[in-house]
Coordinates of C-alpha atoms and ligand atoms in Angstrom, one line a residue:
M1 CA 0.0 0.1 -0.1
R2 CA 1.5 3.5 -1.0
K3 CA 2.7 5.6 1.9
K4 CA 0.1 9.0 3.0
I5 CA 2.5 12.0 3.7
V6 CA 2.3 15.5 4.9
A7 CA 4.9 17.2 4.2
G8 CA 6.0 20.8 5.3
N9 CA 7.6 23.6 2.8
W10 CA 8.6 26.5 4.8
K11 CA 10.2 28.1 2.4
M12 CA 12.4 30.9 3.2
N13 CA 10.8 31.7 6.5
K14 CA 12.1 31.4 10.5
S15 CA 15.1 32.5 12.1
F16 CA 17.1 29.5 13.6
Q17 CA 15.7 30.0 17.2
E18 CA 12.2 30.0 15.3
A19 CA 12.9 26.9 13.5
E20 CA 13.8 25.0 16.8
E21 CA 10.8 26.5 18.7
L22 CA 8.4 25.2 15.9
I23 CA 10.4 21.7 15.6
E24 CA 9.9 21.5 19.3
D25 CA 6.3 22.3 19.2
L26 CA 6.0 19.5 16.7
L27 CA 7.8 17.0 18.6
D28 CA 5.3 17.6 21.9
L29 CA 2.3 17.4 19.6
M30 CA 3.6 14.3 18.0
E31 CA 4.7 12.6 21.2
D32 CA 1.8 10.6 22.2
N33 CA 0.0 10.8 18.7
A34 CA 2.7 9.9 16.2
L35 CA 1.4 7.7 13.4
E36 CA 3.7 5.7 10.7
N37 CA 0.9 6.3 8.0
P38 CA 0.7 9.4 7.4
E39 CA 4.6 10.1 7.4
M40 CA 5.5 13.8 8.8
V41 CA 8.0 15.5 6.7
I42 CA 9.5 19.0 7.3
C43 CA 11.2 20.8 4.4
T44 CA 13.3 23.3 5.9
P45 CA 15.8 25.9 4.8
F46 CA 19.5 24.5 4.2
P47 CA 20.8 26.1 7.4
Y48 CA 18.4 24.4 9.7
L49 CA 18.4 20.6 7.8
E50 CA 20.7 19.3 10.7
L51 CA 19.0 20.9 13.6
A52 CA 15.7 19.4 12.2
T53 CA 17.6 15.8 11.6
D54 CA 19.2 16.1 15.3
M55 CA 16.1 16.9 16.8
T56 CA 13.7 14.7 15.3
D57 CA 16.3 11.8 15.4
E58 CA 14.0 9.8 17.5
S59 CA 10.8 10.7 16.5
L60 CA 8.7 9.7 13.4
I61 CA 9.2 13.2 11.4
S62 CA 11.2 13.2 8.7
V63 CA 13.4 15.7 7.0
G64 CA 13.9 17.1 4.1
A65 CA 15.5 20.0 1.8
Q66 CA 14.0 22.4 -0.6
N67 CA 16.4 22.2 -3.3
V68 CA 19.7 20.4 -4.5
S69 CA 22.4 21.3 -7.0
E70 CA 22.4 18.9 -10.3
H71 CA 26.1 18.5 -9.8
E72 CA 28.3 16.0 -7.8
S73 CA 30.3 18.2 -6.0
G74 CA 33.1 20.8 -6.8
A75 CA 33.6 24.0 -7.9
Y76 CA 30.0 25.4 -7.7
T77 CA 29.8 28.3 -5.2
G78 CA 26.6 28.3 -3.2
E79 CA 25.4 25.1 -4.1
V80 CA 24.5 22.1 -2.0
S81 CA 24.8 18.5 -3.3
A82 CA 22.9 15.2 -2.9
S83 CA 25.6 13.7 -1.3
M84 CA 26.0 16.7 1.0
L85 CA 22.3 16.0 1.8
N86 CA 22.5 12.2 2.6
S87 CA 25.6 12.6 4.8
I88 CA 23.3 14.4 7.2
G89 CA 20.6 11.7 6.8
L90 CA 17.9 13.5 4.8
N91 CA 15.4 11.5 3.7
Y92 CA 13.6 14.0 1.0
C93 CA 13.9 16.9 -1.5
I94 CA 11.5 19.2 -3.0
V95 CA 12.3 19.4 -6.7
G96 CA 10.7 21.5 -9.4
H97 CA 8.6 23.6 -6.9
S98 CA 6.9 26.1 -9.1
E99 CA 8.8 29.2 -7.5
R100 CA 12.1 27.7 -8.8
R101 CA 10.7 27.1 -12.3
K102 CA 9.7 30.9 -12.2
Y103 CA 12.5 32.7 -10.4
F104 CA 15.2 30.3 -11.2
N105 CA 14.3 29.4 -14.7
E106 CA 14.9 25.4 -13.7
S107 CA 13.6 23.9 -16.9
S108 CA 12.6 19.8 -17.3
Q109 CA 15.8 19.0 -18.2
L110 CA 17.6 20.7 -15.4
L111 CA 14.8 19.1 -13.3
K112 CA 15.4 16.0 -14.6
E113 CA 19.3 16.0 -13.6
K114 CA 18.2 17.1 -9.9
V115 CA 16.0 13.9 -9.6
D116 CA 18.8 11.6 -10.7
V117 CA 21.4 13.2 -8.6
L118 CA 18.7 12.7 -5.7
L119 CA 18.1 8.9 -6.6
N120 CA 21.7 8.2 -6.5
H121 CA 22.1 9.2 -3.4
N122 CA 19.0 7.4 -1.8
I123 CA 17.0 11.1 -1.2
Q124 CA 13.3 10.7 -2.3
P125 CA 12.6 13.5 -4.8
I126 CA 9.1 15.1 -3.9
F127 CA 8.6 16.1 -7.4
C128 CA 6.5 19.4 -7.9
C129 CA 4.1 19.4 -11.2
G130 CA 1.2 21.8 -11.9
E131 CA 0.0 24.5 -14.4
L132 CA -0.7 28.4 -14.4
I133 CA -4.1 29.9 -14.3
E134 CA -3.7 30.5 -17.9
E135 CA -3.2 27.3 -19.0
R136 CA -6.3 25.7 -17.1
E137 CA -8.5 28.5 -18.7
K138 CA -7.4 27.3 -21.9
E139 CA -7.8 23.8 -20.8
I140 CA -4.4 22.5 -21.6
H141 CA -3.6 22.0 -17.5
F142 CA -3.4 18.0 -18.2
D143 CA -1.1 18.2 -21.3
I144 CA 1.2 20.8 -19.1
V145 CA 1.5 18.2 -16.0
K146 CA 2.0 15.0 -18.4
T147 CA 4.7 17.1 -20.3
Q148 CA 6.2 18.0 -16.9
I149 CA 6.1 14.7 -15.6
T150 CA 7.3 12.8 -19.0
E151 CA 10.2 15.2 -19.5
S152 CA 11.7 15.2 -15.8
L153 CA 10.7 11.7 -14.5
F154 CA 9.7 9.1 -17.1
H155 CA 13.3 8.4 -18.2
L156 CA 13.7 6.4 -15.1
N157 CA 13.4 2.8 -14.8
K158 CA 10.8 1.2 -12.7
E159 CA 12.5 0.7 -9.5
A160 CA 14.0 4.2 -9.4
F161 CA 10.5 5.6 -10.3
E162 CA 9.1 4.0 -7.3
N163 CA 11.0 6.3 -5.1
V164 CA 9.7 9.2 -6.4
V165 CA 7.0 11.4 -4.7
I166 CA 4.9 13.8 -6.7
A167 CA 3.2 16.9 -5.7
Y168 CA 0.4 18.3 -7.6
E169 CA 0.6 21.9 -7.5
P170 CA -1.9 24.1 -9.3
V171 CA 0.2 27.3 -9.3
W172 CA -2.7 29.6 -9.1
A173 CA -3.5 27.6 -5.6
I174 CA -0.1 28.3 -4.4
G175 CA 0.0 31.0 -1.4
T176 CA -3.1 32.1 -3.0
G177 CA -5.8 31.0 -0.6
V178 CA -7.5 29.8 -3.8
T179 CA -7.8 26.0 -3.2
A180 CA -8.4 23.4 -6.1
T181 CA -11.9 21.9 -5.1
A182 CA -11.6 18.2 -4.0
G183 CA -13.1 17.5 -7.5
Q184 CA -10.0 19.1 -9.0
A185 CA -7.4 17.5 -7.0
Q186 CA -8.9 14.2 -7.7
E187 CA -9.4 14.3 -11.3
M188 CA -5.7 15.3 -11.6
H189 CA -4.3 12.6 -9.4
A190 CA -6.0 10.2 -10.9
F191 CA -4.9 11.6 -14.4
I192 CA -1.5 11.7 -13.1
R193 CA -2.0 7.7 -11.8
N194 CA -3.3 6.6 -15.1
L195 CA 0.1 8.5 -16.7
I196 CA 2.4 6.5 -14.4
K197 CA 0.2 3.1 -15.1
E198 CA 0.8 3.3 -18.9
Q199 CA 4.3 4.1 -18.2
Y200 CA 5.1 1.6 -15.3
G201 CA 2.0 -1.0 -15.2
E202 CA -0.9 -0.6 -12.5
E203 CA 1.4 -2.0 -9.4
T204 CA 3.7 0.8 -9.7
A205 CA 0.9 3.5 -10.3
N206 CA -0.9 2.0 -7.1
N207 CA 2.3 2.6 -4.9
I208 CA 3.4 5.9 -5.9
S209 CA 2.2 8.7 -3.1
I210 CA 1.0 11.7 -4.8
L211 CA 0.5 14.7 -2.9
Y212 CA -1.8 18.1 -2.9
G213 CA -0.1 21.3 -2.7
G214 CA -1.6 25.0 -2.9
S215 CA -3.6 26.6 0.0
C216 CA -4.1 23.3 1.8
N217 CA -4.8 24.1 5.4
A218 CA -6.6 23.1 8.3
K219 CA -9.9 23.8 7.3
N220 CA -9.7 22.2 3.9
A221 CA -7.3 19.3 4.5
R222 CA -10.0 16.6 5.1
E223 CA -12.2 16.9 2.2
L224 CA -8.8 16.8 -0.1
F225 CA -7.7 14.2 1.7
A226 CA -10.4 11.9 1.5
N227 CA -10.3 11.6 -2.4
P228 CA -9.0 8.1 -3.3
D229 CA -5.9 9.7 -5.3
V230 CA -4.7 12.1 -3.1
D231 CA -2.1 10.8 -0.8
G232 CA -1.6 13.7 1.3
G233 CA -0.6 17.3 1.0
L234 CA 2.8 19.4 0.3
I235 CA 1.8 22.2 2.4
G236 CA 3.6 25.7 2.6
G237 CA 2.1 28.5 4.8
A238 CA 0.2 26.3 6.9
S239 CA 3.4 24.3 7.7
L240 CA 5.0 27.2 9.6
K241 CA 2.7 26.9 12.6
A242 CA 2.5 24.0 14.9
D243 CA -1.0 23.4 15.6
D244 CA -2.2 24.0 12.1
F245 CA 0.1 21.7 10.4
Y246 CA -0.5 19.0 12.9
H247 CA -4.1 19.0 12.8
I248 CA -3.4 18.9 8.7
Y249 CA -1.5 15.5 9.5
K250 CA -4.3 14.2 11.7
S251 CA -6.9 14.9 8.7
F252 CA -7.1 11.4 7.1
Ligands
PGA301 P1 0.8 27.0 0.3 O1 2.1 26.4 -0.7 O2 0.3 26.0 1.0 O3 1.6 28.4 1.0 O4 0.0 27.5 -0.8 C1 2.4 25.3 -1.1 C2 3.7 25.1 -1.7 O5 4.1 25.8 -2.5 O6 4.2 23.8 -1.7

């Protein structure tokens, strides 16, 4: 059975002290109520990753990064490699977030390289895909998502692909307070699962976790997660408050 996952994407927020407080609060909330399924993941900024892995070491909380270099090592000032992330015990890394596609011009080809380098170092990519509002209005949202997934993931063999987590994040829903309806989310998630089925077969399709992201919060999570093909969420704003994030985690 596929894993359910609630992952927090902190983006570029919080001081070191605030990060420590938030993790402490989450650990307190999780103390008596931690579940194997869903898995809670926090994707913190780079400077707090080691703090996060240390603090959560004996808990069921997993830690992820928000970005990785496509290069193995060497003269790439300012970059962080997958082997570095692996060496501090990370489980996950977000790849292809729309903010990185937009502000850092990350292309499908580059994302493919990032996916490869993560898998080579045993880190599960949380691969984001999703359409712009104009693309939905033109009714090409399925084509857009299909292209994103095909170009950056479908070169993988089945065994490697089974370590990928997909996050469908309609760009118009990210940070806007406008959420996809439960119906829109389910429709796209079922479409994605079917693409995977065509490429890798039914068993693989059934084992891949497909998360929803975009203004998912403590109020709407339950309805979104009730969909058969929605296996959890990638949560931005609402992951910055322990109570809200924990509430989402308990929304299955
Ligand atoms: P949001 O962000 O929950 O603040 O909309 C989601 C994301 O960008 O991953």
